[in-house]
Amino acid sequence: MPSLPDVAPNVAIVGATGAVGVELVRCLEERNFPLASLKLLASSRSAGRQVNFRGQALTVETLGDDSFAGVDLALFSAGSGLSKVYGPKAVAAGAVVVDNSSAFRMDPDCPLVVPEVNAGTLANHRGIVANPNCVAIIAVVPVAPLARAFGLKRLQMATYQAASGAGAAAMEELRASTQAQLEGRPFSPQVLPHPYAFNLFSHNAEVDAESGYNGEELKVIEECRRILDTPELPIGVTCIRVPVLRAHAIAMTLEFDRVVTPEEVREVLAAAPGVRVVDDRARNHFPMPSEAEGQGDVLAGRVRRDLGDPSGRSIALFVAGDQLLKGAALNAVQIAERLVPAAKPQLRSGELVGAS
Ligand code: A2P
């Protein structure tokens, strides 16, 4: 099993020109991640492109079989097909892989990690660590401490998902279609299946004909259960794409083992690592994608009793998190920080070192 050196590692990013890849580069720079070298890999379309990193111009290289020689840590974000092919090659070359795709998320040999929740599972990796689905990450950051405090019996969610989850091309399609609509020009979508400007639609993942659930919803359910280590937890979710560029929001209802008050919930959330409470009833100010954008924390608020459950055991919440940061690149870099001994001092004070 590959492990990371005590000294600063040689790092590669696969998919460095994509929506998440660009944020990976930025997170490594902003968090002062200790690295000896950084290699940027993408398709041949991007080869030769220059990217600035710590004042130096790095040249994007074409991903190939030889790309991982000398690489200690590879951060993948180029889709599950490429992860399945090149992830094992990177491990064979001696690298530890943190993979942002869905390729290995349900593989028992690959821990599925949100550092605030289950960093302890990292000890079991065999070369590949999976970075969870963006909705699953943004959901479990506030849900896990509440589940720990009160015992979770059931979780019900509806998502409001940004374009960024479908990649840089979908973000561009949202911009271009909005502009076309404002100018009264026709626009035919190429990336997403439905008109995106001034519209919303059921998530574009394939729908299972029998259950009616789409692939995104099934991932969210399976991954939340795995991260929370509650394989039987009843979870229901409806995933919707909304015309927002890069932050997801989730309306959620949590049913606990006992009667829980909104005050108790607010108290737990206020102390939870990675959560910022935004819950101002007087000003009608609650989590919004526009305020989650660019933030590492998940915003949580609208804490109130769920009046649909007269027992008093259910609480409703609204949360928002940056899909490209905590939902993807930031979580991957936080995982890398746990793996690299030299990065330990970089951990933010709010994170629970060794949480399991
Ligand atoms: P490229 O920009 O050269 O196409 P996004 O999720 O935003 O669509 O980004 C996908 C990332 O995966 C991009 O960096 C993209 O590079 C990269 N990618 C796509 N296809 C390949 C490929 N065949 N080989 C290497 N990288 C790829």
GROMACS .gro file of C-alpha atoms and ligand atoms in nm:
model
  383
    1MET     CA    1   0.000   0.000   0.000
    2PRO     CA    2   0.151   0.338  -0.095
    3SER     CA    3   0.195   0.590   0.184
    4LEU     CA    4   0.303   0.949   0.176
    5PRO     CA    5   0.654   1.064   0.264
    6ASP     CA    6   0.725   1.261   0.583
    7VAL     CA    7   0.862   1.541   0.370
    8ALA     CA    8   0.660   1.753   0.127
    9PRO     CA    9   0.523   1.525  -0.150
   10ASN     CA   10   0.529   1.555  -0.528
   11VAL     CA   11   0.167   1.624  -0.622
   12ALA     CA   12  -0.028   1.579  -0.947
   13ILE     CA   13  -0.376   1.705  -1.034
   14VAL     CA   14  -0.566   1.509  -1.300
   15GLY     CA   15  -0.829   1.732  -1.462
   16ALA     CA   16  -0.644   2.048  -1.359
   17THR     CA   17  -0.826   2.265  -1.616
   18GLY     CA   18  -1.179   2.165  -1.507
   19ALA     CA   19  -1.415   2.348  -1.273
   20VAL     CA   20  -1.293   2.145  -0.971
   21GLY     CA   21  -0.932   2.121  -1.093
   22VAL     CA   22  -0.892   2.499  -1.095
   23GLU     CA   23  -1.019   2.509  -0.736
   24LEU     CA   24  -0.782   2.229  -0.635
   25VAL     CA   25  -0.488   2.441  -0.752
   26ARG     CA   26  -0.627   2.741  -0.564
   27CYS     CA   27  -0.690   2.544  -0.241
   28LEU     CA   28  -0.335   2.402  -0.244
   29GLU     CA   29  -0.201   2.756  -0.280
   30GLU     CA   30  -0.433   2.927  -0.032
   31ARG     CA   31  -0.391   2.659   0.237
   32ASN     CA   32  -0.015   2.663   0.193
   33PHE     CA   33  -0.016   2.289   0.130
   34PRO     CA   34   0.339   2.156   0.166
   35LEU     CA   35   0.449   2.016  -0.170
   36ALA     CA   36   0.781   1.960  -0.347
   37SER     CA   37   0.636   1.988  -0.699
   38LEU     CA   38   0.299   2.022  -0.871
   39LYS     CA   39   0.217   1.854  -1.203
   40LEU     CA   40  -0.097   1.962  -1.387
   41LEU     CA   41  -0.260   1.701  -1.611
   42ALA     CA   42  -0.554   1.732  -1.850
   43SER     CA   43  -0.649   1.625  -2.202
   44SER     CA   44  -0.434   1.702  -2.506
   45ARG     CA   45  -0.672   1.993  -2.576
   46SER     CA   46  -0.521   2.180  -2.281
   47ALA     CA   47  -0.157   2.069  -2.316
   48GLY     CA   48   0.078   2.367  -2.308
   49ARG     CA   49  -0.163   2.595  -2.126
   50GLN     CA   50   0.005   2.796  -1.847
   51VAL     CA   51  -0.137   2.809  -1.494
   52ASN     CA   52  -0.002   3.033  -1.221
   53PHE     CA   53   0.088   2.863  -0.891
   54ARG     CA   54   0.276   3.040  -0.610
   55GLY     CA   55   0.414   3.295  -0.854
   56GLN     CA   56   0.535   3.036  -1.102
   57ALA     CA   57   0.386   2.950  -1.443
   58LEU     CA   58   0.319   2.574  -1.460
   59THR     CA   59   0.254   2.409  -1.796
   60VAL     CA   60  -0.041   2.171  -1.831
   61GLU     CA   61   0.064   1.827  -1.959
   62THR     CA   62  -0.138   1.558  -2.137
   63LEU     CA   63  -0.245   1.273  -1.908
   64GLY     CA   64  -0.078   0.948  -2.010
   65ASP     CA   65   0.050   0.617  -1.877
   66ASP     CA   66   0.384   0.773  -1.771
   67SER     CA   67   0.231   1.071  -1.592
   68PHE     CA   68   0.271   0.932  -1.239
   69ALA     CA   69   0.642   0.849  -1.223
   70GLY     CA   70   0.776   1.018  -0.909
   71VAL     CA   71   0.429   1.137  -0.800
   72ASP     CA   72   0.346   1.079  -0.429
   73LEU     CA   73  -0.008   1.222  -0.421
   74ALA     CA   74  -0.253   1.241  -0.713
   75LEU     CA   75  -0.576   1.439  -0.689
   76PHE     CA   76  -0.818   1.320  -0.957
   77SER     CA   77  -1.111   1.521  -1.093
   78ALA     CA   78  -1.161   1.424  -1.457
   79GLY     CA   79  -1.463   1.193  -1.437
   80SER     CA   80  -1.509   0.835  -1.324
   81GLY     CA   81  -1.403   0.672  -1.653
   82LEU     CA   82  -1.055   0.824  -1.633
   83SER     CA   83  -1.031   0.754  -1.258
   84LYS     CA   84  -1.104   0.385  -1.317
   85VAL     CA   85  -0.830   0.364  -1.581
   86TYR     CA   86  -0.561   0.590  -1.434
   87GLY     CA   87  -0.629   0.567  -1.057
   88PRO     CA   88  -0.486   0.213  -1.029
   89LYS     CA   89  -0.195   0.316  -1.256
   90ALA     CA   90  -0.110   0.602  -1.022
   91VAL     CA   91  -0.122   0.366  -0.721
   92ALA     CA   92   0.098   0.112  -0.905
   93ALA     CA   93   0.350   0.394  -0.964
   94GLY     CA   94   0.358   0.456  -0.586
   95ALA     CA   95   0.112   0.743  -0.545
   96VAL     CA   96  -0.177   0.781  -0.302
   97VAL     CA   97  -0.490   0.888  -0.493
   98VAL     CA   98  -0.767   1.116  -0.367
   99ASP     CA   99  -1.043   1.069  -0.623
  100ASN     CA  100  -1.325   1.316  -0.671
  101SER     CA  101  -1.528   1.093  -0.904
  102SER     CA  102  -1.788   0.828  -0.816
  103ALA     CA  103  -1.558   0.546  -0.939
  104PHE     CA  104  -1.449   0.409  -0.599
  105ARG     CA  105  -1.698   0.559  -0.353
  106MET     CA  106  -1.873   0.234  -0.265
  107ASP     CA  107  -1.557   0.018  -0.280
  108PRO     CA  108  -1.495  -0.113   0.074
  109ASP     CA  109  -1.117  -0.083   0.017
  110CYS     CA  110  -1.151   0.290  -0.051
  111PRO     CA  111  -1.254   0.505   0.247
  112LEU     CA  112  -1.519   0.766   0.165
  113VAL     CA  113  -1.411   1.061   0.372
  114VAL     CA  114  -1.539   1.392   0.504
  115PRO     CA  115  -1.263   1.487   0.749
  116GLU     CA  116  -1.493   1.655   1.002
  117VAL     CA  117  -1.701   1.336   1.020
  118ASN     CA  118  -1.497   1.018   0.962
  119ALA     CA  119  -1.126   1.101   0.924
  120GLY     CA  120  -1.051   0.789   1.129
  121THR     CA  121  -1.145   0.567   0.830
  122LEU     CA  122  -0.846   0.705   0.636
  123ALA     CA  123  -0.623   0.459   0.821
  124ASN     CA  124  -0.781   0.175   0.615
  125HIS     CA  125  -0.693   0.305   0.270
  126ARG     CA  126  -0.508   0.087   0.021
  127GLY     CA  127  -0.392   0.363  -0.208
  128ILE     CA  128  -0.722   0.523  -0.312
  129VAL     CA  129  -0.937   0.752  -0.097
  130ALA     CA  130  -1.275   0.858  -0.237
  131ASN     CA  131  -1.402   1.214  -0.210
  132PRO     CA  132  -1.783   1.193  -0.172
  133ASN     CA  133  -2.060   1.334  -0.389
  134CYS     CA  134  -2.098   1.709  -0.336
  135VAL     CA  135  -2.451   1.689  -0.190
  136ALA     CA  136  -2.348   1.408   0.044
  137ILE     CA  137  -2.056   1.617   0.177
  138ILE     CA  138  -2.262   1.934   0.223
  139ALA     CA  139  -2.538   1.734   0.396
  140VAL     CA  140  -2.327   1.530   0.639
  141VAL     CA  141  -2.122   1.824   0.771
  142PRO     CA  142  -2.424   1.953   0.971
  143VAL     CA  143  -2.611   1.620   0.996
  144ALA     CA  144  -2.328   1.415   1.154
  145PRO     CA  145  -2.290   1.624   1.474
  146LEU     CA  146  -2.669   1.630   1.516
  147ALA     CA  147  -2.688   1.253   1.466
  148ARG     CA  148  -2.412   1.210   1.725
  149ALA     CA  149  -2.590   1.437   1.974
  150PHE     CA  150  -2.949   1.317   1.941
  151GLY     CA  151  -2.952   0.987   1.745
  152LEU     CA  152  -3.089   1.008   1.387
  153LYS     CA  153  -3.390   0.796   1.287
  154ARG     CA  154  -3.469   0.937   0.943
  155LEU     CA  155  -3.343   1.200   0.698
  156GLN     CA  156  -3.551   1.365   0.425
  157MET     CA  157  -3.394   1.611   0.178
  158ALA     CA  158  -3.471   1.823  -0.129
  159THR     CA  159  -3.172   1.973  -0.311
  160TYR     CA  160  -3.123   2.291  -0.512
  161GLN     CA  161  -2.810   2.207  -0.714
  162ALA     CA  162  -2.581   2.444  -0.898
  163ALA     CA  163  -2.445   2.412  -1.252
  164SER     CA  164  -2.087   2.354  -1.133
  165GLY     CA  165  -2.167   1.994  -1.037
  166ALA     CA  166  -2.198   1.921  -1.409
  167GLY     CA  167  -1.859   2.081  -1.485
  168ALA     CA  168  -1.721   2.397  -1.638
  169ALA     CA  169  -1.918   2.350  -1.961
  170ALA     CA  170  -2.251   2.348  -1.773
  171MET     CA  171  -2.155   2.668  -1.590
  172GLU     CA  172  -2.083   2.827  -1.927
  173GLU     CA  173  -2.416   2.700  -2.062
  174LEU     CA  174  -2.600   2.866  -1.771
  175ARG     CA  175  -2.425   3.198  -1.843
  176ALA     CA  176  -2.476   3.179  -2.222
  177SER     CA  177  -2.841   3.068  -2.205
  178THR     CA  178  -2.925   3.342  -1.953
  179GLN     CA  179  -2.766   3.604  -2.177
  180ALA     CA  180  -2.949   3.467  -2.483
  181GLN     CA  181  -3.283   3.473  -2.303
  182LEU     CA  182  -3.230   3.831  -2.181
  183GLU     CA  183  -3.148   3.937  -2.536
  184GLY     CA  184  -3.449   3.747  -2.676
  185ARG     CA  185  -3.229   3.510  -2.879
  186PRO     CA  186  -3.308   3.137  -2.918
  187PHE     CA  187  -3.070   2.899  -2.736
  188SER     CA  188  -3.050   2.523  -2.764
  189PRO     CA  189  -2.882   2.346  -2.470
  190GLN     CA  190  -2.581   2.128  -2.552
  191VAL     CA  191  -2.460   2.017  -2.208
  192LEU     CA  192  -2.773   1.982  -1.993
  193PRO     CA  193  -3.095   1.827  -2.123
  194HIS     CA  194  -3.332   2.118  -2.057
  195PRO     CA  195  -3.341   2.498  -2.086
  196TYR     CA  196  -3.148   2.630  -1.785
  197ALA     CA  197  -3.206   3.006  -1.779
  198PHE     CA  198  -3.499   3.108  -1.555
  199ASN     CA  199  -3.590   2.742  -1.513
  200LEU     CA  200  -3.518   2.442  -1.290
  201PHE     CA  201  -3.543   2.073  -1.361
  202SER     CA  202  -3.504   1.727  -1.208
  203HIS     CA  203  -3.132   1.634  -1.186
  204ASN     CA  204  -2.986   1.529  -1.520
  205ALA     CA  205  -2.854   1.190  -1.394
  206GLU     CA  206  -3.020   0.885  -1.546
  207VAL     CA  207  -3.353   0.783  -1.390
  208ASP     CA  208  -3.403   0.425  -1.271
  209ALA     CA  209  -3.723   0.315  -1.447
  210GLU     CA  210  -3.841   0.096  -1.162
  211SER     CA  211  -3.780   0.312  -0.852
  212GLY     CA  212  -3.811   0.653  -1.023
  213TYR     CA  213  -3.496   0.770  -0.841
  214ASN     CA  214  -3.217   0.922  -1.048
  215GLY     CA  215  -2.849   0.832  -1.019
  216GLU     CA  216  -2.766   1.143  -0.819
  217GLU     CA  217  -3.035   1.065  -0.560
  218LEU     CA  218  -2.915   0.706  -0.523
  219LYS     CA  219  -2.555   0.824  -0.476
  220VAL     CA  220  -2.661   1.074  -0.209
  221ILE     CA  221  -2.852   0.806  -0.017
  222GLU     CA  222  -2.578   0.540  -0.035
  223GLU     CA  223  -2.294   0.780   0.038
  224CYS     CA  224  -2.461   0.958   0.332
  225ARG     CA  225  -2.527   0.616   0.488
  226ARG     CA  226  -2.165   0.510   0.434
  227ILE     CA  227  -2.009   0.833   0.570
  228LEU     CA  228  -2.242   0.840   0.872
  229ASP     CA  229  -2.176   0.466   0.924
  230THR     CA  230  -2.551   0.397   0.942
  231PRO     CA  231  -2.612   0.148   0.659
  232GLU     CA  232  -2.984   0.115   0.732
  233LEU     CA  233  -3.070   0.482   0.787
  234PRO     CA  234  -3.395   0.567   0.603
  235ILE     CA  235  -3.311   0.855   0.368
  236GLY     CA  236  -3.533   1.013   0.103
  237VAL     CA  237  -3.412   1.281  -0.140
  238THR     CA  238  -3.528   1.476  -0.445
  239CYS     CA  239  -3.242   1.631  -0.647
  240ILE     CA  240  -3.314   1.939  -0.857
  241ARG     CA  241  -3.085   2.151  -1.077
  242VAL     CA  242  -3.138   2.523  -1.023
  243PRO     CA  243  -2.990   2.814  -1.221
  244VAL     CA  244  -2.716   2.892  -0.968
  245LEU     CA  245  -2.350   2.881  -1.070
  246ARG     CA  246  -2.157   2.709  -0.789
  247ALA     CA  247  -2.328   2.657  -0.453
  248HIS     CA  248  -2.578   2.389  -0.362
  249ALA     CA  249  -2.860   2.430  -0.111
  250ILE     CA  250  -3.054   2.156   0.070
  251ALA     CA  251  -3.384   2.164   0.259
  252MET     CA  252  -3.371   1.884   0.512
  253THR     CA  253  -3.587   1.730   0.782
  254LEU     CA  254  -3.422   1.519   1.049
  255GLU     CA  255  -3.618   1.287   1.276
  256PHE     CA  256  -3.432   1.211   1.599
  257ASP     CA  257  -3.463   0.940   1.864
  258ARG     CA  258  -3.610   1.188   2.110
  259VAL     CA  259  -3.786   1.524   2.127
  260VAL     CA  260  -3.531   1.793   2.033
  261THR     CA  261  -3.574   2.169   2.050
  262PRO     CA  262  -3.451   2.417   1.785
  263GLU     CA  263  -3.232   2.574   2.057
  264GLU     CA  264  -3.054   2.243   2.121
  265VAL     CA  265  -2.998   2.200   1.747
  266ARG     CA  266  -2.860   2.553   1.710
  267GLU     CA  267  -2.621   2.490   1.999
  268VAL     CA  268  -2.481   2.171   1.841
  269LEU     CA  269  -2.448   2.337   1.499
  270ALA     CA  270  -2.272   2.640   1.647
  271ALA     CA  271  -2.002   2.412   1.791
  272ALA     CA  272  -1.975   2.184   1.485
  273PRO     CA  273  -1.653   2.201   1.279
  274GLY     CA  274  -1.710   2.319   0.922
  275VAL     CA  275  -2.055   2.468   0.997
  276ARG     CA  276  -2.153   2.836   1.021
  277VAL     CA  277  -2.498   2.910   1.162
  278VAL     CA  278  -2.694   3.167   0.957
  279ASP     CA  279  -3.032   3.186   1.128
  280ASP     CA  280  -3.166   3.539   1.166
  281ARG     CA  281  -3.544   3.521   1.187
  282ALA     CA  282  -3.588   3.893   1.250
  283ARG     CA  283  -3.414   3.984   0.924
  284ASN     CA  284  -3.538   3.678   0.731
  285HIS     CA  285  -3.171   3.600   0.665
  286PHE     CA  286  -3.087   3.233   0.617
  287PRO     CA  287  -2.833   3.030   0.411
  288MET     CA  288  -2.810   3.139   0.048
  289PRO     CA  289  -2.595   3.011  -0.240
  290SER     CA  290  -2.470   3.367  -0.301
  291GLU     CA  291  -2.328   3.380   0.052
  292ALA     CA  292  -2.202   3.020   0.051
  293GLU     CA  293  -1.999   3.087  -0.266
  294GLY     CA  294  -1.627   3.108  -0.191
  295GLN     CA  295  -1.677   2.985   0.170
  296GLY     CA  296  -1.520   2.671   0.312
  297ASP     CA  297  -1.795   2.634   0.573
  298VAL     CA  298  -2.142   2.491   0.516
  299LEU     CA  299  -2.403   2.752   0.613
  300ALA     CA  300  -2.690   2.611   0.822
  301GLY     CA  301  -3.007   2.778   0.946
  302ARG     CA  302  -3.388   2.804   0.930
  303VAL     CA  303  -3.378   2.575   1.232
  304ARG     CA  304  -3.736   2.503   1.332
  305ARG     CA  305  -3.967   2.231   1.451
  306ASP     CA  306  -4.108   2.023   1.165
  307LEU     CA  307  -4.480   2.076   1.207
  308GLY     CA  308  -4.538   1.768   0.992
  309ASP     CA  309  -4.431   1.555   1.288
  310PRO     CA  310  -4.650   1.625   1.593
  311SER     CA  311  -4.422   1.408   1.813
  312GLY     CA  312  -4.168   1.693   1.838
  313ARG     CA  313  -3.880   1.466   1.734
  314SER     CA  314  -3.830   1.625   1.389
  315ILE     CA  315  -3.640   1.940   1.299
  316ALA     CA  316  -3.629   2.124   0.964
  317LEU     CA  317  -3.312   2.294   0.838
  318PHE     CA  318  -3.187   2.476   0.530
  319VAL     CA  319  -2.820   2.456   0.437
  320ALA     CA  320  -2.597   2.588   0.159
  321GLY     CA  321  -2.238   2.504   0.064
  322ASP     CA  322  -1.997   2.586  -0.216
  323GLN     CA  323  -2.015   2.284  -0.448
  324LEU     CA  324  -1.665   2.343  -0.588
  325LEU     CA  325  -1.503   2.400  -0.247
  326LYS     CA  326  -1.641   2.194   0.044
  327GLY     CA  327  -1.843   1.987  -0.206
  328ALA     CA  328  -1.531   1.893  -0.402
  329ALA     CA  329  -1.184   2.058  -0.407
  330LEU     CA  330  -1.158   2.177  -0.048
  331ASN     CA  331  -1.273   1.842   0.094
  332ALA     CA  332  -1.016   1.663  -0.126
  333VAL     CA  333  -0.736   1.893  -0.005
  334GLN     CA  334  -0.849   1.851   0.358
  335ILE     CA  335  -0.824   1.472   0.304
  336ALA     CA  336  -0.475   1.520   0.158
  337GLU     CA  337  -0.379   1.726   0.463
  338ARG     CA  338  -0.468   1.432   0.686
  339LEU     CA  339  -0.257   1.200   0.471
  340VAL     CA  340   0.054   1.416   0.452
  341PRO     CA  341   0.237   1.427   0.786
  342ALA     CA  342   0.406   1.755   0.692
  343ALA     CA  343   0.062   1.919   0.647
  344LYS     CA  344  -0.065   1.852   1.000
  345PRO     CA  345   0.022   2.198   1.133
  346GLN     CA  346  -0.188   2.351   0.849
  347LEU     CA  347  -0.514   2.207   0.983
  348ARG     CA  348  -0.760   2.478   1.068
  349SER     CA  349  -0.828   2.506   1.437
  350GLY     CA  350  -1.199   2.424   1.390
  351GLU     CA  351  -1.131   2.081   1.246
  352LEU     CA  352  -1.138   1.782   1.477
  353VAL     CA  353  -0.802   1.612   1.434
  354GLY     CA  354  -0.851   1.236   1.443
  355ALA     CA  355  -1.233   1.251   1.431
  356SER     CA  356  -1.371   0.912   1.346
  357A2P     P1  357  -0.963   1.949  -2.068
  357A2P     O1  358  -0.990   2.086  -2.013
  357A2P     O2  359  -0.832   1.941  -2.138
  357A2P     O3  360  -1.081   1.893  -2.146
  357A2P     P2  361  -1.506   1.957  -1.595
  357A2P     O4  362  -1.553   1.863  -1.487
  357A2P     O5  363  -1.510   2.099  -1.555
  357A2P     O6  364  -1.576   1.929  -1.725
  357A2P     O7  365  -1.350   1.922  -1.617
  357A2P     C1  366  -1.306   1.796  -1.661
  357A2P     C2  367  -1.154   1.788  -1.651
  357A2P     O8  368  -1.114   1.658  -1.700
  357A2P     C3  369  -1.079   1.888  -1.739
  357A2P     O9  370  -0.958   1.927  -1.677
  357A2P     C4  371  -1.052   1.807  -1.864
  357A2P    O10  372  -0.942   1.853  -1.940
  357A2P     C5  373  -1.020   1.675  -1.803
  357A2P     N1  374  -1.033   1.571  -1.905
  357A2P     C6  375  -1.140   1.542  -1.981
  357A2P     N2  376  -1.110   1.441  -2.068
  357A2P     C7  377  -0.981   1.406  -2.045
  357A2P     C8  378  -0.891   1.310  -2.102
  357A2P     N3  379  -0.929   1.228  -2.198
  357A2P     N4  380  -0.765   1.304  -2.051
  357A2P     C9  381  -0.726   1.386  -1.952
  357A2P     N5  382  -0.805   1.479  -1.896
  357A2P    C10  383  -0.932   1.489  -1.941
   0.00000   0.00000   0.00000
